[in-house]
């Protein structure tokens, strides 16, 4: 199979369009969504839990709202950049989305044998991200750590698939300060480590060999994750924790048919399709990552709100790439069948 390699001009044009599209998406995101957190309470460590414990954005936003030339620039730009808090949010979210795009493309290059649809990686990512974080009818709020979570998760997926343990370690180390969903990266790391069989006809769980589990490394990742969570919990133990609650009863009420459109809006309705066609997804090791979904759903059923489908937002890059890989495989099979028919026709002449 021939690998599609973009020339320099094509690559630059696609990158430029992605940057402009990212600016547009983030702009719409900030204008159409309401901030759920009180900005200055959050910056001073006085917000409600569990939101305050997701503290990394504070360190990134602080210089943006306390540096004179930056706030002056926001005031001159006006519009989206005022108040200055929203300008700071824009800078944070824009760079987070650009870094996510970079790691998504790197992961695609590692996954795809042909790279035929490289030019659709960014548009696919933007589509799924838009539906995950913006097209939300209920619970349509904005949180400063959301797009950063997507960035860390995408970087983690790349390091897991390319089997770079120490970059993954530092991704989890820093990313957990942003949001605790880095725990799912550890689950995916376990799945990846045990992936032994590449037979796509097998159920996902039968492709795993638990004897291959690297227990020492998993224990290290869990210890780091737990140490950070315990530290953050201790730091903000005095904050209001009324919203750090179990939501099982709330979510049971969400299974009424009127909530189905919202509940199934998981990565823009694309992830349910990927799950249906999971046995056709290759590489098999990448497909096996979908085994994290029962764990994800169980955790979110307890701690999240199901109609607030941003709770699946970190899976946006995975979903976008899985959809493209399914399309690539379909294209390859179609061309192979067409070639076989032509060979048969030629031989019969």
mmCIF file of C-alpha atoms in Angstrom:
data_model
loop_
_atom_site.group_PDB
_atom_site.id
_atom_site.type_symbol
_atom_site.label_atom_id
_atom_site.label_comp_id
_atom_site.label_asym_id
_atom_site.label_seq_id
_atom_site.Cartn_x
_atom_site.Cartn_y
_atom_site.Cartn_z
ATOM 1 C CA UNK A 1 0.000 0.000 0.000
ATOM 2 C CA UNK A 2 1.335 3.395 -1.002
ATOM 3 C CA UNK A 3 1.759 6.002 1.729
ATOM 4 C CA UNK A 4 0.334 9.433 0.951
ATOM 5 C CA UNK A 5 2.886 12.112 1.776
ATOM 6 C CA UNK A 6 1.699 15.728 1.563
ATOM 7 C CA UNK A 7 4.006 18.211 -0.098
ATOM 8 C CA UNK A 8 5.208 21.227 1.847
ATOM 9 C CA UNK A 9 2.611 23.619 0.433
ATOM 10 C CA UNK A 10 -0.296 21.263 1.140
ATOM 11 C CA UNK A 11 0.957 20.691 4.671
ATOM 12 C CA UNK A 12 1.253 24.407 5.390
ATOM 13 C CA UNK A 13 -2.174 25.200 3.939
ATOM 14 C CA UNK A 14 -3.858 22.495 6.022
ATOM 15 C CA UNK A 15 -2.045 23.671 9.167
ATOM 16 C CA UNK A 16 -3.042 27.290 8.539
ATOM 17 C CA UNK A 17 -6.673 26.334 8.010
ATOM 18 C CA UNK A 18 -6.636 24.322 11.231
ATOM 19 C CA UNK A 19 -5.251 27.281 13.205
ATOM 20 C CA UNK A 20 -7.955 29.574 11.809
ATOM 21 C CA UNK A 21 -10.656 26.976 12.424
ATOM 22 C CA UNK A 22 -9.390 26.465 15.979
ATOM 23 C CA UNK A 23 -9.664 30.215 16.586
ATOM 24 C CA UNK A 24 -13.226 30.185 15.278
ATOM 25 C CA UNK A 25 -14.243 27.148 17.319
ATOM 26 C CA UNK A 26 -12.781 28.527 20.553
ATOM 27 C CA UNK A 27 -14.430 31.903 19.909
ATOM 28 C CA UNK A 28 -17.829 30.288 19.455
ATOM 29 C CA UNK A 29 -17.213 28.034 22.443
ATOM 30 C CA UNK A 30 -16.583 30.963 24.775
ATOM 31 C CA UNK A 31 -19.428 33.092 23.452
ATOM 32 C CA UNK A 32 -22.074 30.356 23.369
ATOM 33 C CA UNK A 33 -21.235 28.700 26.712
ATOM 34 C CA UNK A 34 -21.653 30.105 30.200
ATOM 35 C CA UNK A 35 -18.719 29.883 32.620
ATOM 36 C CA UNK A 36 -19.753 27.688 35.513
ATOM 37 C CA UNK A 37 -16.950 28.792 37.822
ATOM 38 C CA UNK A 38 -16.549 32.210 39.421
ATOM 39 C CA UNK A 39 -13.281 33.301 37.868
ATOM 40 C CA UNK A 40 -11.668 35.164 40.740
ATOM 41 C CA UNK A 41 -12.818 32.649 43.351
ATOM 42 C CA UNK A 42 -11.217 29.953 41.231
ATOM 43 C CA UNK A 43 -8.008 31.957 40.817
ATOM 44 C CA UNK A 44 -7.754 32.456 44.593
ATOM 45 C CA UNK A 45 -8.527 28.834 45.490
ATOM 46 C CA UNK A 46 -11.986 29.524 46.911
ATOM 47 C CA UNK A 47 -14.215 27.758 44.363
ATOM 48 C CA UNK A 48 -16.390 24.724 45.032
ATOM 49 C CA UNK A 49 -15.023 21.201 44.899
ATOM 50 C CA UNK A 50 -14.326 19.170 42.852
ATOM 51 C CA UNK A 51 -13.751 22.063 40.425
ATOM 52 C CA UNK A 52 -11.150 23.859 42.525
ATOM 53 C CA UNK A 53 -9.076 20.704 42.789
ATOM 54 C CA UNK A 54 -8.574 20.877 39.008
ATOM 55 C CA UNK A 55 -6.097 23.642 39.578
ATOM 56 C CA UNK A 56 -3.619 23.610 36.686
ATOM 57 C CA UNK A 57 -5.445 26.336 34.681
ATOM 58 C CA UNK A 58 -4.914 28.733 37.586
ATOM 59 C CA UNK A 59 -1.150 28.625 37.030
ATOM 60 C CA UNK A 60 -1.629 29.208 33.300
ATOM 61 C CA UNK A 61 -4.300 31.913 33.555
ATOM 62 C CA UNK A 62 -2.640 33.905 36.335
ATOM 63 C CA UNK A 63 0.101 35.534 34.186
ATOM 64 C CA UNK A 64 -2.414 36.245 31.428
ATOM 65 C CA UNK A 65 -4.576 38.408 33.692
ATOM 66 C CA UNK A 66 -1.721 39.949 35.713
ATOM 67 C CA UNK A 67 0.696 40.914 32.931
ATOM 68 C CA UNK A 68 0.160 44.531 31.924
ATOM 69 C CA UNK A 69 0.979 44.269 28.231
ATOM 70 C CA UNK A 70 -1.277 41.236 27.826
ATOM 71 C CA UNK A 71 -4.283 42.871 29.501
ATOM 72 C CA UNK A 72 -3.612 46.039 27.472
ATOM 73 C CA UNK A 73 -3.661 43.950 24.290
ATOM 74 C CA UNK A 74 -6.992 42.427 25.338
ATOM 75 C CA UNK A 75 -8.408 45.918 25.888
ATOM 76 C CA UNK A 76 -7.278 47.044 22.423
ATOM 77 C CA UNK A 77 -8.660 43.914 20.743
ATOM 78 C CA UNK A 78 -12.004 44.320 22.561
ATOM 79 C CA UNK A 79 -14.936 42.081 21.617
ATOM 80 C CA UNK A 80 -14.181 38.489 22.516
ATOM 81 C CA UNK A 81 -11.183 39.512 24.632
ATOM 82 C CA UNK A 82 -13.191 41.546 27.124
ATOM 83 C CA UNK A 83 -13.560 41.092 29.961
ATOM 84 C CA UNK A 84 -9.900 40.116 30.299
ATOM 85 C CA UNK A 85 -10.890 36.832 31.940
ATOM 86 C CA UNK A 86 -12.484 35.725 28.677
ATOM 87 C CA UNK A 87 -9.423 36.882 26.750
ATOM 88 C CA UNK A 88 -7.274 34.724 29.012
ATOM 89 C CA UNK A 89 -9.625 31.781 28.510
ATOM 90 C CA UNK A 90 -9.335 32.244 24.738
ATOM 91 C CA UNK A 91 -5.534 32.093 24.799
ATOM 92 C CA UNK A 92 -5.565 29.014 27.039
ATOM 93 C CA UNK A 93 -8.167 27.113 25.010
ATOM 94 C CA UNK A 94 -6.680 28.071 21.643
ATOM 95 C CA UNK A 95 -3.204 26.792 22.462
ATOM 96 C CA UNK A 96 -4.655 23.684 24.110
ATOM 97 C CA UNK A 97 -6.615 22.876 20.955
ATOM 98 C CA UNK A 98 -3.586 23.485 18.709
ATOM 99 C CA UNK A 99 -1.423 21.132 20.783
ATOM 100 C CA UNK A 100 -4.238 18.576 20.679
ATOM 101 C CA UNK A 101 -4.235 18.872 16.895
ATOM 102 C CA UNK A 102 -0.491 18.247 16.779
ATOM 103 C CA UNK A 103 -0.675 15.062 18.845
ATOM 104 C CA UNK A 104 -3.750 13.865 16.940
ATOM 105 C CA UNK A 105 -1.851 14.155 13.656
ATOM 106 C CA UNK A 106 1.192 12.421 15.146
ATOM 107 C CA UNK A 107 -0.990 9.584 16.388
ATOM 108 C CA UNK A 108 -2.673 9.278 12.994
ATOM 109 C CA UNK A 109 0.729 9.009 11.306
ATOM 110 C CA UNK A 110 1.633 6.204 13.709
ATOM 111 C CA UNK A 111 -1.669 4.389 13.143
ATOM 112 C CA UNK A 112 -2.389 4.659 9.440
ATOM 113 C CA UNK A 113 -0.356 2.536 7.000
ATOM 114 C CA UNK A 114 -1.327 4.718 4.039
ATOM 115 C CA UNK A 115 -2.115 8.133 5.573
ATOM 116 C CA UNK A 116 -4.561 8.686 2.740
ATOM 117 C CA UNK A 117 -6.925 10.840 4.778
ATOM 118 C CA UNK A 118 -4.304 12.982 6.552
ATOM 119 C CA UNK A 119 -6.025 16.152 5.322
ATOM 120 C CA UNK A 120 -9.219 15.178 7.192
ATOM 121 C CA UNK A 121 -7.576 14.657 10.592
ATOM 122 C CA UNK A 122 -7.966 18.267 11.725
ATOM 123 C CA UNK A 123 -11.538 18.740 10.407
ATOM 124 C CA UNK A 124 -12.602 15.458 12.044
ATOM 125 C CA UNK A 125 -11.069 16.488 15.348
ATOM 126 C CA UNK A 126 -12.762 19.890 15.215
ATOM 127 C CA UNK A 127 -16.140 18.344 14.379
ATOM 128 C CA UNK A 128 -16.044 15.900 17.277
ATOM 129 C CA UNK A 129 -14.684 18.528 19.687
ATOM 130 C CA UNK A 130 -17.426 20.961 18.709
ATOM 131 C CA UNK A 131 -20.140 18.411 19.417
ATOM 132 C CA UNK A 132 -18.504 17.268 22.641
ATOM 133 C CA UNK A 133 -18.055 20.650 24.264
ATOM 134 C CA UNK A 134 -20.342 23.137 22.508
ATOM 135 C CA UNK A 135 -23.446 21.406 21.096
ATOM 136 C CA UNK A 136 -24.905 20.752 24.537
ATOM 137 C CA UNK A 137 -28.525 21.689 25.174
ATOM 138 C CA UNK A 138 -28.502 20.814 28.868
ATOM 139 C CA UNK A 139 -25.673 21.707 31.220
ATOM 140 C CA UNK A 140 -24.214 24.038 28.569
ATOM 141 C CA UNK A 141 -21.373 25.346 30.696
ATOM 142 C CA UNK A 142 -17.737 26.162 30.106
ATOM 143 C CA UNK A 143 -14.931 24.921 32.363
ATOM 144 C CA UNK A 144 -11.353 26.217 32.068
ATOM 145 C CA UNK A 145 -9.792 22.754 32.280
ATOM 146 C CA UNK A 146 -11.864 21.015 29.594
ATOM 147 C CA UNK A 147 -9.771 21.537 26.454
ATOM 148 C CA UNK A 148 -6.590 21.071 28.469
ATOM 149 C CA UNK A 149 -7.948 17.667 29.505
ATOM 150 C CA UNK A 150 -8.370 16.781 25.839
ATOM 151 C CA UNK A 151 -4.768 17.868 25.198
ATOM 152 C CA UNK A 152 -3.303 15.713 27.963
ATOM 153 C CA UNK A 153 -5.458 12.751 27.018
ATOM 154 C CA UNK A 154 -4.480 12.925 23.342
ATOM 155 C CA UNK A 155 -0.795 13.230 24.218
ATOM 156 C CA UNK A 156 -1.217 10.265 26.560
ATOM 157 C CA UNK A 157 -2.814 8.170 23.818
ATOM 158 C CA UNK A 158 0.087 8.960 21.501
ATOM 159 C CA UNK A 159 2.688 7.998 24.098
ATOM 160 C CA UNK A 160 0.790 4.802 24.951
ATOM 161 C CA UNK A 161 0.486 3.669 21.340
ATOM 162 C CA UNK A 162 4.105 4.502 20.526
ATOM 163 C CA UNK A 163 5.092 2.894 23.848
ATOM 164 C CA UNK A 164 6.978 5.805 25.367
ATOM 165 C CA UNK A 165 6.563 5.215 29.081
ATOM 166 C CA UNK A 166 8.364 8.189 30.607
ATOM 167 C CA UNK A 167 6.640 10.828 28.445
ATOM 168 C CA UNK A 168 3.374 9.115 29.448
ATOM 169 C CA UNK A 169 4.447 9.279 33.100
ATOM 170 C CA UNK A 170 4.997 13.039 32.949
ATOM 171 C CA UNK A 171 1.761 13.524 30.973
ATOM 172 C CA UNK A 172 -0.155 11.828 33.789
ATOM 173 C CA UNK A 173 1.879 13.658 36.434
ATOM 174 C CA UNK A 174 0.996 17.107 35.053
ATOM 175 C CA UNK A 175 -2.383 16.215 33.563
ATOM 176 C CA UNK A 176 -3.774 14.941 36.853
ATOM 177 C CA UNK A 177 -3.274 18.407 38.325
ATOM 178 C CA UNK A 178 -5.646 19.545 35.578
ATOM 179 C CA UNK A 179 -8.278 16.804 35.867
ATOM 180 C CA UNK A 180 -8.507 13.340 37.323
ATOM 181 C CA UNK A 181 -9.596 11.697 34.047
ATOM 182 C CA UNK A 182 -5.927 10.837 33.472
ATOM 183 C CA UNK A 183 -6.862 7.731 35.450
ATOM 184 C CA UNK A 184 -8.406 6.377 32.235
ATOM 185 C CA UNK A 185 -5.019 6.711 30.538
ATOM 186 C CA UNK A 186 -3.674 4.219 33.069
ATOM 187 C CA UNK A 187 -6.499 1.818 32.178
ATOM 188 C CA UNK A 188 -5.702 2.217 28.473
ATOM 189 C CA UNK A 189 -2.003 1.667 29.223
ATOM 190 C CA UNK A 190 -2.943 -1.632 30.883
ATOM 191 C CA UNK A 191 -5.038 -2.627 27.853
ATOM 192 C CA UNK A 192 -2.245 -1.711 25.453
ATOM 193 C CA UNK A 193 0.349 -3.641 27.444
ATOM 194 C CA UNK A 194 -1.779 -6.805 27.341
ATOM 195 C CA UNK A 195 -2.733 -6.578 23.664
ATOM 196 C CA UNK A 196 -1.217 -9.692 22.117
ATOM 197 C CA UNK A 197 -3.508 -10.898 19.318
ATOM 198 C CA UNK A 198 -4.248 -8.907 16.157
ATOM 199 C CA UNK A 199 -7.088 -11.096 14.873
ATOM 200 C CA UNK A 200 -9.895 -8.594 14.209
ATOM 201 C CA UNK A 201 -12.512 -11.348 14.277
ATOM 202 C CA UNK A 202 -11.943 -11.908 17.999
ATOM 203 C CA UNK A 203 -13.895 -9.969 20.639
ATOM 204 C CA UNK A 204 -11.793 -7.152 22.060
ATOM 205 C CA UNK A 205 -11.337 -8.754 25.468
ATOM 206 C CA UNK A 206 -10.072 -12.031 23.961
ATOM 207 C CA UNK A 207 -7.172 -10.205 22.323
ATOM 208 C CA UNK A 208 -5.624 -9.546 25.733
ATOM 209 C CA UNK A 209 -3.044 -11.604 27.595
ATOM 210 C CA UNK A 210 -2.994 -10.589 31.269
ATOM 211 C CA UNK A 211 0.338 -12.316 31.760
ATOM 212 C CA UNK A 212 1.945 -9.415 29.874
ATOM 213 C CA UNK A 213 0.800 -6.830 32.433
ATOM 214 C CA UNK A 214 3.719 -4.583 33.602
ATOM 215 C CA UNK A 215 2.607 -4.388 37.220
ATOM 216 C CA UNK A 216 5.539 -2.307 38.474
ATOM 217 C CA UNK A 217 4.942 0.466 35.942
ATOM 218 C CA UNK A 218 1.200 0.403 36.519
ATOM 219 C CA UNK A 219 1.776 0.686 40.267
ATOM 220 C CA UNK A 220 4.041 3.700 39.657
ATOM 221 C CA UNK A 221 1.435 5.456 37.505
ATOM 222 C CA UNK A 222 -1.329 4.739 40.030
ATOM 223 C CA UNK A 223 0.848 5.934 42.907
ATOM 224 C CA UNK A 224 1.558 9.245 41.160
ATOM 225 C CA UNK A 225 -2.107 9.727 40.261
ATOM 226 C CA UNK A 226 -3.243 8.934 43.790
ATOM 227 C CA UNK A 227 -0.575 11.111 45.422
ATOM 228 C CA UNK A 228 -1.664 14.123 43.385
ATOM 229 C CA UNK A 229 -5.352 13.532 44.086
ATOM 230 C CA UNK A 230 -4.783 13.145 47.833
ATOM 231 C CA UNK A 231 -2.610 16.276 47.921
ATOM 232 C CA UNK A 232 -5.182 18.376 46.048
ATOM 233 C CA UNK A 233 -7.989 17.039 48.227
ATOM 234 C CA UNK A 234 -6.044 18.020 51.330
ATOM 235 C CA UNK A 235 -5.201 21.483 49.936
ATOM 236 C CA UNK A 236 -8.840 22.366 49.305
ATOM 237 C CA UNK A 237 -10.503 20.316 52.052
ATOM 238 C CA UNK A 238 -12.085 23.463 53.519
ATOM 239 C CA UNK A 239 -13.838 24.414 50.270
ATOM 240 C CA UNK A 240 -17.536 23.818 49.733
ATOM 241 C CA UNK A 241 -17.932 20.213 48.548
ATOM 242 C CA UNK A 242 -21.704 20.009 48.156
ATOM 243 C CA UNK A 243 -21.352 19.410 44.406
ATOM 244 C CA UNK A 244 -18.720 16.703 44.836
ATOM 245 C CA UNK A 245 -21.513 14.173 45.080
ATOM 246 C CA UNK A 246 -22.736 10.836 43.762
ATOM 247 C CA UNK A 247 -25.193 11.246 40.864
ATOM 248 C CA UNK A 248 -26.576 7.725 40.430
ATOM 249 C CA UNK A 249 -30.155 8.760 41.254
ATOM 250 C CA UNK A 250 -29.950 11.796 38.953
ATOM 251 C CA UNK A 251 -28.663 9.681 36.081
ATOM 252 C CA UNK A 252 -31.311 6.979 36.484
ATOM 253 C CA UNK A 253 -33.889 9.674 35.782
ATOM 254 C CA UNK A 254 -32.075 10.573 32.553
ATOM 255 C CA UNK A 255 -32.954 7.301 30.816
ATOM 256 C CA UNK A 256 -36.365 8.623 29.770
ATOM 257 C CA UNK A 257 -36.713 8.786 25.930
ATOM 258 C CA UNK A 258 -36.730 12.593 25.936
ATOM 259 C CA UNK A 259 -33.099 12.517 27.116
ATOM 260 C CA UNK A 260 -31.848 10.010 24.554
ATOM 261 C CA UNK A 261 -30.646 12.619 22.008
ATOM 262 C CA UNK A 262 -28.489 14.212 24.686
ATOM 263 C CA UNK A 263 -27.237 10.962 26.223
ATOM 264 C CA UNK A 264 -26.178 9.548 22.832
ATOM 265 C CA UNK A 265 -24.357 12.727 21.859
ATOM 266 C CA UNK A 266 -21.084 11.001 22.689
ATOM 267 C CA UNK A 267 -18.396 12.644 20.592
ATOM 268 C CA UNK A 268 -20.937 13.924 18.106
ATOM 269 C CA UNK A 269 -22.731 10.549 17.834
ATOM 270 C CA UNK A 270 -19.574 9.148 16.207
ATOM 271 C CA UNK A 271 -18.314 7.051 19.111
ATOM 272 C CA UNK A 272 -21.472 4.867 19.212
ATOM 273 C CA UNK A 273 -20.923 4.158 15.498
ATOM 274 C CA UNK A 274 -17.280 3.279 16.129
ATOM 275 C CA UNK A 275 -18.388 0.918 18.902
ATOM 276 C CA UNK A 276 -20.804 -0.832 16.525
ATOM 277 C CA UNK A 277 -18.025 -1.366 13.960
ATOM 278 C CA UNK A 278 -15.300 -2.065 16.515
ATOM 279 C CA UNK A 279 -14.338 -5.438 14.959
ATOM 280 C CA UNK A 280 -13.470 -3.689 11.698
ATOM 281 C CA UNK A 281 -11.181 -1.160 13.326
ATOM 282 C CA UNK A 282 -7.458 -1.618 12.760
ATOM 283 C CA UNK A 283 -4.804 -1.643 14.128
ATOM 284 C CA UNK A 284 -6.252 -4.105 16.627
ATOM 285 C CA UNK A 285 -4.197 -2.655 19.474
ATOM 286 C CA UNK A 286 -5.785 0.756 18.928
ATOM 287 C CA UNK A 287 -9.240 -0.819 18.682
ATOM 288 C CA UNK A 288 -8.691 -2.571 22.000
ATOM 289 C CA UNK A 289 -8.629 0.810 23.734
ATOM 290 C CA UNK A 290 -12.424 0.789 23.480
ATOM 291 C CA UNK A 291 -12.396 -1.635 26.397
ATOM 292 C CA UNK A 292 -12.021 1.461 28.564
ATOM 293 C CA UNK A 293 -15.591 2.458 27.726
ATOM 294 C CA UNK A 294 -17.396 0.306 30.346
ATOM 295 C CA UNK A 295 -15.066 1.688 33.006
ATOM 296 C CA UNK A 296 -15.571 5.242 31.737
ATOM 297 C CA UNK A 297 -19.343 4.921 31.695
ATOM 298 C CA UNK A 298 -19.450 3.359 35.166
ATOM 299 C CA UNK A 299 -17.348 6.163 36.668
ATOM 300 C CA UNK A 300 -19.354 8.885 34.944
ATOM 301 C CA UNK A 301 -22.630 7.258 35.924
ATOM 302 C CA UNK A 302 -21.568 7.695 39.535
ATOM 303 C CA UNK A 303 -19.729 11.023 39.426
ATOM 304 C CA UNK A 304 -20.955 12.775 36.268
ATOM 305 C CA UNK A 305 -24.206 13.888 34.657
ATOM 306 C CA UNK A 306 -24.939 11.752 31.578
ATOM 307 C CA UNK A 307 -26.685 14.478 29.570
ATOM 308 C CA UNK A 308 -23.602 16.659 30.085
ATOM 309 C CA UNK A 309 -21.800 14.814 27.305
ATOM 310 C CA UNK A 310 -18.597 16.840 27.731
ATOM 311 C CA UNK A 311 -17.791 14.071 30.239
ATOM 312 C CA UNK A 312 -16.697 12.052 27.188
ATOM 313 C CA UNK A 313 -14.847 14.987 25.630
ATOM 314 C CA UNK A 314 -11.358 13.562 26.222
ATOM 315 C CA UNK A 315 -12.248 10.794 23.763
ATOM 316 C CA UNK A 316 -12.703 13.293 20.905
ATOM 317 C CA UNK A 317 -9.315 12.687 19.282
ATOM 318 C CA UNK A 318 -9.614 8.909 19.651
ATOM 319 C CA UNK A 319 -13.078 8.961 18.092
ATOM 320 C CA UNK A 320 -12.045 11.195 15.195
ATOM 321 C CA UNK A 321 -9.106 8.943 14.321
ATOM 322 C CA UNK A 322 -11.095 5.726 14.740
ATOM 323 C CA UNK A 323 -13.703 7.001 12.280
ATOM 324 C CA UNK A 324 -11.021 7.926 9.725
ATOM 325 C CA UNK A 325 -9.322 4.536 10.081
ATOM 326 C CA UNK A 326 -12.646 2.770 9.478
ATOM 327 C CA UNK A 327 -13.172 4.833 6.319
ATOM 328 C CA UNK A 328 -9.627 4.098 5.136
ATOM 329 C CA UNK A 329 -10.132 0.365 5.638
ATOM 330 C CA UNK A 330 -13.421 0.477 3.733
ATOM 331 C CA UNK A 331 -11.730 2.344 0.861
ATOM 332 C CA UNK A 332 -8.886 -0.177 0.740
ATOM 333 C CA UNK A 333 -11.258 -3.160 0.721
ATOM 334 C CA UNK A 334 -13.393 -1.578 -2.007
ATOM 335 C CA UNK A 335 -10.343 -0.940 -4.186
ATOM 336 C CA UNK A 336 -9.099 -4.480 -3.584
ATOM 337 C CA UNK A 337 -12.446 -5.954 -4.616
ATOM 338 C CA UNK A 338 -12.506 -3.743 -7.707
ATOM 339 C CA UNK A 339 -8.986 -4.848 -8.606
ATOM 340 C CA UNK A 340 -9.934 -8.513 -8.229
ATOM 341 C CA UNK A 341 -12.948 -8.061 -10.477
ATOM 342 C CA UNK A 342 -10.813 -6.381 -13.109
ATOM 343 C CA UNK A 343 -8.236 -9.179 -12.939
ATOM 344 C CA UNK A 344 -10.943 -11.814 -13.347
ATOM 345 C CA UNK A 345 -12.456 -9.913 -16.260
ATOM 346 C CA UNK A 346 -9.037 -9.555 -17.925
ATOM 347 C CA UNK A 347 -8.216 -13.228 -17.501
ATOM 348 C CA UNK A 348 -11.509 -14.307 -19.052
ATOM 349 C CA UNK A 349 -10.880 -12.341 -22.238
#
